[in-house]
Amino acid sequence: MNEPQPLTPVRLAMHAGPHQPEPSPALAELYRGFEQELLVPLWAEIGELMPPHPRSKATPHRWRWQRLLALAAEAGRLVPVGRGGERRAIALANPSLGGRPFATPTLWAAIQYLMPGENAPEHRHSQHAFRFVVEGEGVWTVVGGDAVRMARGDFLPQAGWHWHAHHNAATQPMAWIDGLDIPFAVATESQFFEFGRTQLSPAELTTPARSRAERLWGHPGLRPASMPDALPATPLLAYRWADTDRALAEQLALEAEGHAATLSPGHAAVRYTNPTNGRDVLPTIRAEMHRLRAGAASRTWRETGSSVFQVFDGQGEVRVGDTHWAVARGDLFVVPSWLPVRLQAAGDAALDLFRFSDAPILEAVHAHRVAVDPAAD
Amino acid sequence: MNEPQPLTPVRLAMHAGPHQPEPSPALAELYRGFEQELLVPLWAEIGELMPPHPRSKATPHRWRWQRLLALAAEAGRLVPVGRGGERRAIALANPSLGGRPFATPTLWAAIQYLMPGENAPEHRHSQHAFRFVVEGEGVWTVVGGDAVRMARGDFLPQAGWHWHAHHNAATQPMAWIDGLDIPFAVATESQFFEFGRTQLSPAELTTPARSRAERLWGHPGLRPASMPDALPATPLLAYRWADTDRALAEQLALEAEGHAATLSPGHAAVRYTNPTNGRDVLPTIRAEMHRLRAGAASRTWRETGSSVFQVFDGQGEVRVGDTHWAVARGDLFVVPSWLPVRLQAAGDAALDLFRFSDAPILEAVHAHRVAVDPAAD
Amino acid sequence: MNEPQPLTPVRLAMHAGPHQPEPSPALAELYRGFEQELLVPLWAEIGELMPPHPRSKATPHRWRWQRLLALAAEAGRLVPVGRGGERRAIALANPSLGGRPFATPTLWAAIQYLMPGENAPEHRHSQHAFRFVVEGEGVWTVVGGDAVRMARGDFLPQAGWHWHAHHNAATQPMAWIDGLDIPFAVATESQFFEFGRTQLSPAELTTPARSRAERLWGHPGLRPASMPDALPATPLLAYRWADTDRALAEQLALEAEGHAATLSPGHAAVRYTNPTNGRDVLPTIRAEMHRLRAGAASRTWRETGSSVFQVFDGQGEVRVGDTHWAVARGDLFVVPSWLPVRLQAAGDAALDLFRFSDAPILEAVHAHRVAVDPAAD
Amino acid sequence: MNEPQPLTPVRLAMHAGPHQPEPSPALAELYRGFEQELLVPLWAEIGELMPPHPRSKATPHRWRWQRLLALAAEAGRLVPVGRGGERRAIALANPSLGGRPFATPTLWAAIQYLMPGENAPEHRHSQHAFRFVVEGEGVWTVVGGDAVRMARGDFLPQAGWHWHAHHNAATQPMAWIDGLDIPFAVATESQFFEFGRTQLSPAELTTPARSRAERLWGHPGLRPASMPDALPATPLLAYRWADTDRALAEQLALEAEGHAATLSPGHAAVRYTNPTNGRDVLPTIRAEMHRLRAGAASRTWRETGSSVFQVFDGQGEVRVGDTHWAVARGDLFVVPSWLPVRLQAAGDAALDLFRFSDAPILEAVHAHRVAVDPAAD
């Protein structure tokens, strides 16, 4: 039943050092005993296992949107979409995570690309997912039979274990990004996946402007009285750009009028929430949109857990640890755990940044810490 | 600030297959482009990333207590305890987790060994920990200045970020097992560690029969009115064997009298809980004691997430997936995610098994699933 | 410190009856002893104290809006608004609650009336409150310095212990209803009240179309990232009719398309919620808007706790227990605990009904029960 | 269906006063209009309805145990126990609550008395209840078929809607106190009651030293793994004096050793909790045992909501508002909302006080406030 796994030997070496036992033939024999019995002593490992603060395996990295888009377009020509491969999704592989398709140790981020008329077949999985659209339109994602339009600026969460498929109803290809908790699910080994129908019904291939989910749940502060319970993930399947944009603009306007509204001067941010409990949209993923007023910079902060950002609009300067980048529309970058990050709008326009992170996981186990670095400002 | 990490290239190969794109020079060039840009297509990876159900990287394995104890005793002779190495702890390394000291993908289990008169220096860490004593006595663990006696059958939780040290006040060495969420903290990169004092004060080196924590919190159904809040981890620092034993005996007696009390016929189990919220003793670790009446077997069940068991008393037959073992006092074994497990008492006596698992993590993110296999019974 | 209260003697009488002790001189003397010692035996009272199901002290009753409005207008001419009386509010007095201004045993409902240019002075109280506007406009309620426009169909919650005042900036009088948990606070004796400033500042006497609260919190599924915590009461100070109307219309449209959305066929309803936790808008008050499609009737249901309804639009037939009424715009009626209620749209138009109830109190102590009466349909 | 209730007219009078409208014939006519329409203006009532702080309708009062006991014993001779009257319970009637059997506006307290060989018949009700035994033994309360011994110092909670009966298996009468949330249930009108069997089965009429509930749930920090869910009320049916006594003694001992454990110097207290969630034993009732070291006094504090105390042991001086009493074993007294209370041990012994209150109700709706009066110390 279990997948055959390569068995890996334990290898121990005697080291000289201030905190290490004196090398000796007896110690060497002890270490051989440990190896035979599949044992590893803490004293040989503690620095890496229990560091003074998080030292991420991941590396800060930026991916250029134009390059991603070009490769995705080429994949559109060469790679079919269909049952088995399931999705024409191309994932970011953090440079120091072993070549695996993991943007960070817990998060998956990919560009997905659908040609005109194509359908991505129905399936469901326990991993939580979302889509975010940096440009383009024409695709509908069909979740539990509910067709949801996708367009620039829209955030579309996809709670685990719901059937979903996509279809491109337009005459142009469309690209967007997918975010999932795949690496976290790999680490905790709690994944389930099922194939669904190959073909959606005609009723599901419609192209409504608003999904049924939005019509039921997309009213501020209101919920259907027929659905009174708290749900672990949001039932609202689309968070539209017009709402997000207005919320960010209002925060900056309120700040200008002298009221508390922003994270710090010039730095507005909204969090996408589950209207049934006011918490994060998904049990494992936090999603937010940030706006830095022209010329403004965020505080420099660090937090446990990791994030992926995508520039939605404008140009920026980003610093993560010792790394600096200039970023433009569509560019993606990752912020590993506990590295200081600072965001700044460049040029004459505001900088809009979509962000997702694993913060709900860490909060759920009381392991989330945030620190603002005064020295770094 | 970030630890230098080895950068790892992305390597992609064209495969022929029912769901794979047709190999071609253009595809090869596309794959080279992916590699250059640190991208990995989902269609090349989906089976491993999104399996139909959890396929653990870990392997079921059993460690023999007598062999562990002998190696730990030898380490007692050769390896000093002190600042830097911190603890004479020797960890179980699952055979298929790369030789790292991880019993399962999320759990650490180690034997710790302290010679007469030795002190393990004070430190604190964000990882949650506990000690469980299969035999011996004479060590006190000092948590936040509160000296807690350790003896056979006792379970001693140690919530993250509390100062703690150990001292052996007896004339004999003592061994016990430590359980921590180190691999989970490594995966989510949320660890903090600090060194404390090298020497405890005389007042802390006392050897009381009951800790202050027990005197405050160890009364059934009662809490100090001066401490009314829910805490994320238990303030009770020792769960004594006499209580656990009685609770298990009562479950079997109630069952014999015809009342619902056990998990299944002949299978009693208690869960260690946090008295301030009734939930698991630690935010990331569930701990339980199981008792199988002489001759009885558990149901065959599987669940997401992993467990480590230690035989506390008696002899048993254990089946995990396709693996079978005979187990005796002190033996440890691991149950990887979603593998069916069945426990059976062998011989004329009951089988007592201590168990810890990562279930609270999975429950916190709504990813815990349990299934009882009727066919396997 | 305590208010002098009239002391009330205990009076006991011997009754003959199947469950009563035999009258005798000795019993009479015992009863005199009880009276002297301020004691009452359960056997004399159990039927009333512990009925088989709730038998409300309150009576179903309807108040005609036109008559209320006329009296309120006359009060506008005769009764000044100002410090001391605080508000020109005229409360519904349930016919069987002793002449006290209690619509139900837990809920207060009043019509409030403000003349052009008038100001209701600032105060705060621990009682939770809201305003609902059945017609008119021109008044702004100023909550914590935030001026909130009031207009037909708007629901304006007012969490306890926030400073608030009202001012009529228009050339017409304006009336609305206030709902509070005053009777519940009287019953549980947990009320605090403070006078605020007599005059608002010019900056607070503005008349913005949207309050700061709406600008921060009035975006579907979004919250300010700077305010991440759950609050016991909603921070959103206005729920606008346009949103409520659209949500109700969508439910009926979805139902017509064959989807689950309504409470029962033709009966749409939305609940006003606290966006920080997805629960009721106030800790003690549930508020909802109901719409019955032309010709439709609700199910007949009963629940523990009480409700006050106001007709917002249309005409209806209402049955509460054995009482029937025809109701029209603005009419108010109460539904006592556990009495069956049935709502029906009359005429050719939909019937819109605003409702508030004490359900959150009962839910908080696990005492809320709802039953749908199949026989009554 | 509804009980016929006496209809009560509204009566309004014109008053002269600083905040009252000018008396006039027009005002008189307006007031007649209000009366006809069952309306009451706020300006005539606000001081009483919305006081600056709670002014309880209840009066501090003390009941002497010896007098209660004598009357209960006389009732034992004259009043049969049985179906209809249900219980030989004699309730405290607060002097200013209208002669009704309400100790406070939310709480019921009664002495119950059972003669040798008597049975109190089975019933169940939604009201939450408990028994506390100040002296005597010999009665078993049978809850859901589980016979629970009652003896001096035991606290026996009885969650709503569980079947229960009592039987006296001894040769002596026995008295104890019952606490319930009857007045709160009357105020919120959410009561259900059902008669059960007239006779318990022989298996239920046993007299075990420990109930099944204690055998399952009465182990500190342990819960049956077969029952993992949080329950709104405790499943533990007896909290034994030996445990309570030890917990109080330990708090005072820890204090003497210099550790934080007590509410204030010399004032120990434990709260009875629901082991499935760590919260109060019952959703509507908090129960605690307090111990004042010989010579010690509590702080003077006040809180919203009301309490009933019973002296369990020792002698004391109690101050509630402007009232002072000397109290001795068994005496009961009530503390109305927001009145300052101070407890002091008199004589050479410690003072033990059982207390129950409505705090969980107020906490559930975020209306609980506590203040310590420094000036009063």
mmCIF file of N, CA and C in Angstrom, chain B residues 133-185:
data_model
loop_
_atom_site.group_PDB
_atom_site.id
_atom_site.type_symbol
_atom_site.label_atom_id
_atom_site.label_comp_id
_atom_site.label_asym_id
_atom_site.label_seq_id
_atom_site.Cartn_x
_atom_site.Cartn_y
_atom_site.Cartn_z
ATOM 1 N N VAL B 133 8.332 8.516 30.550
ATOM 2 C CA VAL B 133 9.273 7.676 31.281
ATOM 3 C C VAL B 133 8.814 6.228 31.229
ATOM 4 N N VAL B 134 9.553 5.407 30.545
ATOM 5 C CA VAL B 134 9.157 4.003 30.466
ATOM 6 C C VAL B 134 9.724 3.207 31.632
ATOM 7 N N GLU B 135 10.855 3.673 32.178
ATOM 8 C CA GLU B 135 11.374 3.023 33.389
ATOM 9 C C GLU B 135 12.396 3.925 34.057
ATOM 10 N N GLY B 136 12.582 3.707 35.335
ATOM 11 C CA GLY B 136 13.569 4.482 36.072
ATOM 12 C C GLY B 136 12.954 5.671 36.766
ATOM 13 N N GLU B 137 13.823 6.355 37.526
ATOM 14 C CA GLU B 137 13.414 7.561 38.231
ATOM 15 C C GLU B 137 14.666 8.225 38.783
ATOM 16 N N GLY B 138 14.479 9.379 39.372
ATOM 17 C CA GLY B 138 15.625 10.052 39.970
ATOM 18 C C GLY B 138 15.957 11.385 39.324
ATOM 19 N N VAL B 139 15.375 11.657 38.161
ATOM 20 C CA VAL B 139 15.618 12.944 37.506
ATOM 21 C C VAL B 139 14.442 13.875 37.785
ATOM 22 N N TRP B 140 14.772 15.139 38.010
ATOM 23 C CA TRP B 140 13.767 16.196 38.067
ATOM 24 C C TRP B 140 13.984 17.126 36.878
ATOM 25 N N THR B 141 12.925 17.429 36.189
ATOM 26 C CA THR B 141 13.030 18.448 35.144
ATOM 27 C C THR B 141 12.534 19.754 35.765
ATOM 28 N N VAL B 142 13.276 20.817 35.555
ATOM 29 C CA VAL B 142 12.977 22.086 36.223
ATOM 30 C C VAL B 142 12.462 23.063 35.166
ATOM 31 N N VAL B 143 11.181 23.367 35.260
ATOM 32 C CA VAL B 143 10.510 24.165 34.239
ATOM 33 C C VAL B 143 10.108 25.492 34.850
ATOM 34 N N GLY B 144 10.702 26.555 34.371
ATOM 35 C CA GLY B 144 10.388 27.859 34.938
ATOM 36 C C GLY B 144 10.609 27.874 36.442
ATOM 37 N N GLY B 145 11.631 27.165 36.889
ATOM 38 C CA GLY B 145 11.965 27.157 38.306
ATOM 39 C C GLY B 145 11.207 26.139 39.122
ATOM 40 N N ASP B 146 10.336 25.381 38.489
ATOM 41 C CA ASP B 146 9.492 24.414 39.190
ATOM 42 C C ASP B 146 10.051 23.011 38.946
ATOM 43 N N ALA B 147 10.538 22.363 40.010
ATOM 44 C CA ALA B 147 11.173 21.050 39.879
ATOM 45 C C ALA B 147 10.113 19.960 39.792
ATOM 46 N N VAL B 148 10.153 19.156 38.740
ATOM 47 C CA VAL B 148 9.127 18.157 38.465
ATOM 48 C C VAL B 148 9.767 16.775 38.445
ATOM 49 N N ARG B 149 9.358 15.966 39.360
ATOM 50 C CA ARG B 149 9.859 14.596 39.454
ATOM 51 C C ARG B 149 9.442 13.780 38.225
ATOM 52 N N MET B 150 10.340 12.914 37.789
ATOM 53 C CA MET B 150 10.052 12.032 36.661
ATOM 54 C C MET B 150 10.159 10.585 37.124
ATOM 55 N N ALA B 151 9.125 9.799 36.844
ATOM 56 C CA ALA B 151 9.172 8.389 37.245
ATOM 57 C C ALA B 151 8.360 7.559 36.251
ATOM 58 N N ARG B 152 8.536 6.280 36.331
ATOM 59 C CA ARG B 152 7.909 5.360 35.367
ATOM 60 C C ARG B 152 6.427 5.669 35.165
ATOM 61 N N GLY B 153 6.060 5.817 33.920
ATOM 62 C CA GLY B 153 4.662 6.023 33.555
ATOM 63 C C GLY B 153 4.230 7.471 33.525
ATOM 64 N N ASP B 154 5.103 8.350 33.957
ATOM 65 C CA ASP B 154 4.718 9.758 33.985
ATOM 66 C C ASP B 154 4.871 10.393 32.610
ATOM 67 N N PHE B 155 3.974 11.286 32.313
ATOM 68 C CA PHE B 155 4.016 12.067 31.079
ATOM 69 C C PHE B 155 4.223 13.514 31.495
ATOM 70 N N LEU B 156 5.242 14.154 30.926
ATOM 71 C CA LEU B 156 5.629 15.496 31.384
ATOM 72 C C LEU B 156 5.712 16.439 30.203
ATOM 73 N N PRO B 157 4.657 17.182 29.942
ATOM 74 C CA PRO B 157 4.668 18.096 28.798
ATOM 75 C C PRO B 157 5.488 19.344 29.097
ATOM 76 N N GLN B 158 5.957 19.954 28.053
ATOM 77 C CA GLN B 158 6.872 21.079 28.153
ATOM 78 C C GLN B 158 6.505 22.053 27.033
ATOM 79 N N ALA B 159 5.605 22.974 27.323
ATOM 80 C CA ALA B 159 5.144 23.903 26.281
ATOM 81 C C ALA B 159 6.287 24.771 25.776
ATOM 82 N N GLY B 160 6.209 25.130 24.515
ATOM 83 C CA GLY B 160 7.269 25.916 23.896
ATOM 84 C C GLY B 160 7.561 27.212 24.638
ATOM 85 N N TRP B 161 8.826 27.598 24.557
ATOM 86 C CA TRP B 161 9.311 28.891 25.044
ATOM 87 C C TRP B 161 9.303 29.025 26.570
ATOM 88 N N HIS B 162 9.314 27.913 27.272
ATOM 89 C CA HIS B 162 9.516 27.920 28.721
ATOM 90 C C HIS B 162 10.939 27.457 29.014
ATOM 91 N N TRP B 163 11.594 28.131 29.936
ATOM 92 C CA TRP B 163 12.937 27.707 30.361
ATOM 93 C C TRP B 163 12.848 26.337 31.019
ATOM 94 N N HIS B 164 13.826 25.492 30.715
ATOM 95 C CA HIS B 164 13.838 24.197 31.381
ATOM 96 C C HIS B 164 15.242 23.614 31.410
ATOM 97 N N ALA B 165 15.481 22.823 32.429
ATOM 98 C CA ALA B 165 16.742 22.103 32.628
ATOM 99 C C ALA B 165 16.375 20.784 33.289
ATOM 100 N N HIS B 166 17.348 19.856 33.356
ATOM 101 C CA HIS B 166 17.111 18.598 34.060
ATOM 102 C C HIS B 166 18.283 18.338 34.994
ATOM 103 N N HIS B 167 18.004 17.676 36.104
ATOM 104 C CA HIS B 167 19.139 17.224 36.920
ATOM 105 C C HIS B 167 18.825 15.851 37.516
ATOM 106 N N ASN B 168 19.858 15.035 37.512
ATOM 107 C CA ASN B 168 19.721 13.683 38.050
ATOM 108 C C ASN B 168 20.181 13.705 39.508
ATOM 109 N N ALA B 169 19.226 13.550 40.408
ATOM 110 C CA ALA B 169 19.517 13.623 41.842
ATOM 111 C C ALA B 169 19.755 12.242 42.434
ATOM 112 N N ALA B 170 19.826 11.230 41.604
ATOM 113 C CA ALA B 170 19.913 9.862 42.119
ATOM 114 C C ALA B 170 21.320 9.298 41.907
ATOM 115 N N THR B 171 21.476 8.077 42.288
ATOM 116 C CA THR B 171 22.776 7.417 42.150
ATOM 117 C C THR B 171 22.803 6.481 40.957
ATOM 118 N N GLN B 172 21.760 6.504 40.194
ATOM 119 C CA GLN B 172 21.685 5.666 38.999
ATOM 120 C C GLN B 172 21.475 6.549 37.779
ATOM 121 N N PRO B 173 21.933 6.099 36.639
ATOM 122 C CA PRO B 173 21.555 6.828 35.425
ATOM 123 C C PRO B 173 20.041 6.709 35.212
ATOM 124 N N MET B 174 19.514 7.611 34.400
ATOM 125 C CA MET B 174 18.099 7.494 34.051
ATOM 126 C C MET B 174 17.911 7.818 32.577
ATOM 127 N N ALA B 175 17.012 7.067 31.956
ATOM 128 C CA ALA B 175 16.691 7.276 30.543
ATOM 129 C C ALA B 175 15.202 7.551 30.412
ATOM 130 N N TRP B 176 14.833 8.290 29.415
ATOM 131 C CA TRP B 176 13.414 8.497 29.106
ATOM 132 C C TRP B 176 13.312 8.888 27.634
ATOM 133 N N ILE B 177 12.122 9.036 27.146
ATOM 134 C CA ILE B 177 12.018 9.532 25.773
ATOM 135 C C ILE B 177 11.517 10.968 25.766
ATOM 136 N N ASP B 178 12.056 11.696 24.811
ATOM 137 C CA ASP B 178 11.619 13.051 24.502
ATOM 138 C C ASP B 178 10.831 13.013 23.201
ATOM 139 N N GLY B 179 9.724 13.735 23.166
ATOM 140 C CA GLY B 179 9.006 13.929 21.912
ATOM 141 C C GLY B 179 8.921 15.412 21.624
ATOM 142 N N LEU B 180 9.175 15.798 20.390
ATOM 143 C CA LEU B 180 9.079 17.217 20.013
ATOM 144 C C LEU B 180 8.502 17.319 18.613
ATOM 145 N N ASP B 181 8.143 18.541 18.268
ATOM 146 C CA ASP B 181 7.639 18.824 16.914
ATOM 147 C C ASP B 181 8.748 19.410 16.037
ATOM 148 N N ILE B 182 9.982 19.004 16.287
ATOM 149 C CA ILE B 182 11.115 19.586 15.545
ATOM 150 C C ILE B 182 10.946 19.468 14.032
ATOM 151 N N PRO B 183 10.609 18.305 13.483
ATOM 152 C CA PRO B 183 10.505 18.259 12.009
ATOM 153 C C PRO B 183 9.406 19.182 11.471
ATOM 154 N N PHE B 184 8.314 19.307 12.192
ATOM 155 C CA PHE B 184 7.279 20.246 11.752
ATOM 156 C C PHE B 184 7.809 21.674 11.787
ATOM 157 N N ALA B 185 8.536 22.018 12.846
ATOM 158 C CA ALA B 185 9.097 23.372 12.937
ATOM 159 C C ALA B 185 10.135 23.603 11.841
#
